[in-house]
Amino acid sequence: MQRFPSQLLKGYNNFMSGRFSEQQQRYKALAETGQQPKTLVIACCDSRAAPETIFDSGPGELFVVRNVANLMPPYEPDGHYHSTSAALEFAVQVLKVSDIVVMGHGRCGGIKAALDVNAEPLSPGDFIGRWMHLLKPAAEQIQSNEVMTAGERQRALERVSIRNSIANLRTFPCVQILEQRGKLQLHGAWFDISTGELWVMDAKSGDFGRPGM
Ligand SMILES: [Zn+2]
């Protein structure tokens, strides 16, 4: 017989006796008044880079959309299925978030796949390959760099990809207008899984550095 994963049930029990019981009033208030998160985070699906854990955030604090390699596609009102654009639209137009953070991370499998010239599609749909097309020009440029090691190439693309996603965010009219009005700020961040370090992108130069705490 099929069983619901026991590790999840155990975790849920811990949540109910721990965080939920401690913050019951907050959950209740959020249920009644609705959510008002100030920040949208665009993060990777990777199980090691969960934004709520990294930013130690409670219920109602972060609006999160996760996809393979934390990519923001460009504005394409073509009638196709755009889940990340839908989440962006809701966060900006309805929730009126003041900040958007594109958060990449080290050892990203999606970025690795984008750099792998011999990658075979996992299925006839080649959904990952098609999705990583968003990074094709940047990936090709980095692939041809023979001075860098494989690890350096990967880290370079992880960061170029964050800059790309931020540029793509600006192709959305709602983002462009609100940013010009000073009501919305776009940020890049990169999380190192092995050390826990968070690097943030300088808005002007696009370079990454450790944030001043
Ligand atoms: Zn990833």
CSV table of C-alpha atoms and ligand atoms in Angstrom, one decimal:
chain,number,residue,atom,x,y,z
A,1,MET,CA,0.0,0.0,0.0
A,2,GLN,CA,1.2,3.5,-0.7
A,3,ARG,CA,2.3,5.4,2.3
A,4,PHE,CA,2.7,9.1,2.8
A,5,PRO,CA,6.5,9.7,3.4
A,6,SER,CA,7.1,9.1,7.1
A,7,GLN,CA,9.9,11.7,7.3
A,8,LEU,CA,7.4,14.3,6.3
A,9,LEU,CA,4.8,13.2,8.8
A,10,LYS,CA,7.5,13.3,11.5
A,11,GLY,CA,8.5,16.8,10.4
A,12,TYR,CA,4.9,17.9,10.4
A,13,ASN,CA,4.4,16.7,14.0
A,14,ASN,CA,7.5,18.7,15.0
A,15,PHE,CA,6.2,21.7,13.2
A,16,MET,CA,2.8,21.5,15.0
A,17,SER,CA,4.3,21.1,18.5
A,18,GLY,CA,7.0,23.6,17.8
A,19,ARG,CA,6.8,26.5,15.4
A,20,PHE,CA,3.0,26.4,14.9
A,21,SER,CA,2.1,26.2,18.5
A,22,GLU,CA,4.6,29.0,19.3
A,23,GLN,CA,3.3,31.2,16.5
A,24,GLN,CA,-0.3,30.2,16.5
A,25,GLN,CA,-1.6,33.8,16.9
A,26,ARG,CA,0.5,34.9,14.0
A,27,TYR,CA,-0.8,32.1,11.7
A,28,LYS,CA,-4.3,33.0,12.8
A,29,ALA,CA,-3.8,36.7,12.1
A,30,LEU,CA,-2.2,35.9,8.7
A,31,ALA,CA,-5.2,33.7,7.8
A,32,GLU,CA,-7.6,36.5,8.7
A,33,THR,CA,-5.8,39.5,7.3
A,34,GLY,CA,-4.0,37.8,4.4
A,35,GLN,CA,-0.3,37.9,3.6
A,36,GLN,CA,1.7,41.1,3.1
A,37,PRO,CA,5.2,39.9,2.4
A,38,LYS,CA,7.6,42.7,1.4
A,39,THR,CA,10.0,40.5,-0.6
A,40,LEU,CA,9.8,38.2,-3.5
A,41,VAL,CA,12.6,35.7,-3.7
A,42,ILE,CA,13.3,33.9,-6.9
A,43,ALA,CA,15.3,30.8,-5.9
A,44,CYS,CA,16.4,27.4,-7.2
A,45,CYS,CA,14.5,24.2,-6.5
A,46,ASP,CA,17.7,22.8,-4.9
A,47,SER,CA,16.9,21.2,-1.6
A,48,ARG,CA,20.0,22.7,0.0
A,49,ALA,CA,19.2,26.3,-0.7
A,50,ALA,CA,15.7,27.0,0.8
A,51,PRO,CA,15.2,30.8,1.1
A,52,GLU,CA,13.0,30.5,4.2
A,53,THR,CA,15.8,28.6,6.0
A,54,ILE,CA,18.6,30.8,4.9
A,55,PHE,CA,16.9,34.1,5.7
A,56,ASP,CA,15.4,32.6,8.9
A,57,SER,CA,12.0,33.9,7.9
A,58,GLY,CA,8.6,33.2,9.5
A,59,PRO,CA,5.2,32.7,8.0
A,60,GLY,CA,4.0,35.6,5.8
A,61,GLU,CA,7.5,37.1,5.4
A,62,LEU,CA,8.8,35.9,2.1
A,63,PHE,CA,6.9,35.3,-1.2
A,64,VAL,CA,9.0,32.6,-2.9
A,65,VAL,CA,9.0,31.2,-6.4
A,66,ARG,CA,11.5,28.4,-7.1
A,67,ASN,CA,12.5,26.9,-10.4
A,68,VAL,CA,15.5,25.1,-11.9
A,69,ALA,CA,18.5,27.4,-11.5
A,70,ASN,CA,16.5,30.4,-10.2
A,71,LEU,CA,16.0,31.9,-13.7
A,72,MET,CA,13.7,34.8,-14.5
A,73,PRO,CA,12.6,34.5,-18.1
A,74,PRO,CA,11.9,37.7,-20.1
A,75,TYR,CA,8.5,39.3,-20.6
A,76,GLU,CA,6.7,37.1,-23.2
A,77,PRO,CA,3.0,37.7,-23.3
A,78,ASP,CA,2.5,34.8,-25.8
A,79,GLY,CA,-0.3,32.9,-24.2
A,80,HIS,CA,2.0,30.0,-23.1
A,81,TYR,CA,2.4,28.7,-19.6
A,82,HIS,CA,4.7,31.0,-17.6
A,83,SER,CA,4.7,30.0,-13.9
A,84,THR,CA,7.6,32.3,-12.8
A,85,SER,CA,6.1,35.3,-14.6
A,86,ALA,CA,2.7,34.6,-13.0
A,87,ALA,CA,4.4,34.6,-9.6
A,88,LEU,CA,6.1,37.8,-10.4
A,89,GLU,CA,2.9,39.4,-11.6
A,90,PHE,CA,1.1,38.5,-8.4
A,91,ALA,CA,4.0,39.6,-6.1
A,92,VAL,CA,4.4,43.0,-7.9
A,93,GLN,CA,0.8,43.9,-8.8
A,94,VAL,CA,-1.2,42.4,-6.0
A,95,LEU,CA,1.1,42.1,-3.0
A,96,LYS,CA,3.1,45.2,-4.0
A,97,VAL,CA,6.4,43.8,-2.7
A,98,SER,CA,9.1,46.5,-2.4
A,99,ASP,CA,12.1,44.2,-3.1
A,100,ILE,CA,12.9,41.3,-5.4
A,101,VAL,CA,15.8,39.1,-4.7
A,102,VAL,CA,17.2,36.7,-7.3
A,103,MET,CA,19.1,34.1,-5.3
A,104,GLY,CA,21.5,31.7,-6.9
A,105,HIS,CA,23.7,29.2,-5.2
A,106,GLY,CA,26.9,27.2,-5.5
A,107,ARG,CA,27.0,23.8,-7.1
A,108,CYS,CA,23.8,24.4,-8.9
A,109,GLY,CA,22.8,21.3,-11.0
A,110,GLY,CA,20.9,23.4,-13.5
A,111,ILE,CA,23.8,25.7,-14.2
A,112,LYS,CA,26.1,22.6,-14.4
A,113,ALA,CA,23.7,21.2,-17.1
A,114,ALA,CA,23.8,24.5,-19.0
A,115,LEU,CA,27.6,24.2,-19.2
A,116,ASP,CA,27.6,20.5,-20.2
A,117,VAL,CA,28.1,20.4,-23.9
A,118,ASN,CA,27.4,16.7,-24.0
A,119,ALA,CA,24.2,16.8,-22.0
A,120,GLU,CA,21.5,14.4,-23.3
A,121,PRO,CA,17.8,15.3,-22.8
A,122,LEU,CA,16.3,13.4,-19.9
A,123,SER,CA,13.0,13.1,-21.7
A,124,PRO,CA,11.7,13.8,-25.3
A,125,GLY,CA,10.4,17.1,-23.9
A,126,ASP,CA,13.9,18.1,-22.9
A,127,PHE,CA,12.3,20.5,-20.4
A,128,ILE,CA,15.6,21.3,-18.6
A,129,GLY,CA,17.5,21.8,-21.8
A,130,ARG,CA,14.8,24.1,-23.1
A,131,TRP,CA,14.6,26.0,-19.8
A,132,MET,CA,18.4,26.4,-19.7
A,133,HIS,CA,18.3,28.0,-23.2
A,134,LEU,CA,17.6,31.2,-21.3
A,135,LEU,CA,21.4,31.1,-20.5
A,136,LYS,CA,22.7,29.8,-23.8
A,137,PRO,CA,24.7,32.8,-25.0
A,138,ALA,CA,26.3,33.3,-21.6
A,139,ALA,CA,26.9,29.5,-21.2
A,140,GLU,CA,28.6,29.3,-24.6
A,141,GLN,CA,30.9,32.3,-23.8
A,142,ILE,CA,31.9,30.8,-20.5
A,143,GLN,CA,32.4,27.3,-21.9
A,144,SER,CA,34.9,28.6,-24.4
A,145,ASN,CA,37.0,30.2,-21.6
A,146,GLU,CA,39.9,27.8,-21.3
A,147,VAL,CA,41.7,29.7,-18.6
A,148,MET,CA,39.1,29.0,-15.9
A,149,THR,CA,38.7,25.6,-14.2
A,150,ALA,CA,35.4,23.8,-14.4
A,151,GLY,CA,34.5,25.0,-10.9
A,152,GLU,CA,35.3,28.6,-11.8
A,153,ARG,CA,33.3,28.4,-15.0
A,154,GLN,CA,30.3,27.1,-13.0
A,155,ARG,CA,30.6,29.9,-10.4
A,156,ALA,CA,30.9,32.5,-13.2
A,157,LEU,CA,27.8,31.3,-14.9
A,158,GLU,CA,25.9,31.1,-11.6
A,159,ARG,CA,26.6,34.8,-11.2
A,160,VAL,CA,26.1,35.8,-14.8
A,161,SER,CA,22.8,34.1,-14.6
A,162,ILE,CA,21.7,36.2,-11.7
A,163,ARG,CA,22.6,39.4,-13.6
A,164,ASN,CA,20.6,38.0,-16.6
A,165,SER,CA,17.6,37.3,-14.5
A,166,ILE,CA,17.7,40.8,-13.1
A,167,ALA,CA,17.9,42.2,-16.7
A,168,ASN,CA,15.0,40.0,-17.7
A,169,LEU,CA,13.0,41.3,-14.7
A,170,ARG,CA,13.4,44.8,-16.2
A,171,THR,CA,11.7,43.7,-19.4
A,172,PHE,CA,8.4,43.4,-17.5
A,173,PRO,CA,6.6,46.8,-17.8
A,174,CYS,CA,5.3,46.7,-14.2
A,175,VAL,CA,8.8,46.1,-12.9
A,176,GLN,CA,10.2,48.8,-15.0
A,177,ILE,CA,7.6,51.4,-14.0
A,178,LEU,CA,7.8,50.7,-10.3
A,179,GLU,CA,11.6,50.7,-10.3
A,180,GLN,CA,11.7,54.0,-12.0
A,181,ARG,CA,9.2,55.4,-9.4
A,182,GLY,CA,11.5,54.2,-6.6
A,183,LYS,CA,8.9,51.7,-5.3
A,184,LEU,CA,10.7,48.5,-6.2
A,185,GLN,CA,14.3,47.4,-5.8
A,186,LEU,CA,16.0,44.5,-7.5
A,187,HIS,CA,18.8,42.5,-5.8
A,188,GLY,CA,21.0,39.6,-6.6
A,189,ALA,CA,22.4,37.2,-4.1
A,190,TRP,CA,24.4,34.0,-4.2
A,191,PHE,CA,24.6,31.4,-1.4
A,192,ASP,CA,27.5,29.1,-0.9
A,193,ILE,CA,26.1,25.8,0.3
A,194,SER,CA,29.4,24.5,1.8
A,195,THR,CA,30.3,27.5,3.9
A,196,GLY,CA,26.9,29.2,4.3
A,197,GLU,CA,28.3,32.4,3.0
A,198,LEU,CA,25.9,34.9,1.4
A,199,TRP,CA,27.3,37.1,-1.4
A,200,VAL,CA,25.2,40.1,-2.6
A,201,MET,CA,25.4,41.8,-6.0
A,202,ASP,CA,26.4,45.4,-6.2
A,203,ALA,CA,23.6,47.1,-8.1
A,204,LYS,CA,25.9,49.4,-10.1
A,205,SER,CA,28.9,47.1,-11.0
A,206,GLY,CA,27.1,43.8,-10.9
A,207,ASP,CA,30.0,42.4,-8.9
A,208,PHE,CA,29.4,40.1,-5.9
A,209,GLY,CA,30.8,40.7,-2.4
A,210,ARG,CA,30.1,39.9,1.2
A,211,PRO,CA,27.4,42.2,2.6
A,212,GLY,CA,28.1,44.6,5.3
A,213,MET,CA,26.1,43.4,8.3
B,1,ZN,ZN,20.3,25.3,-8.3
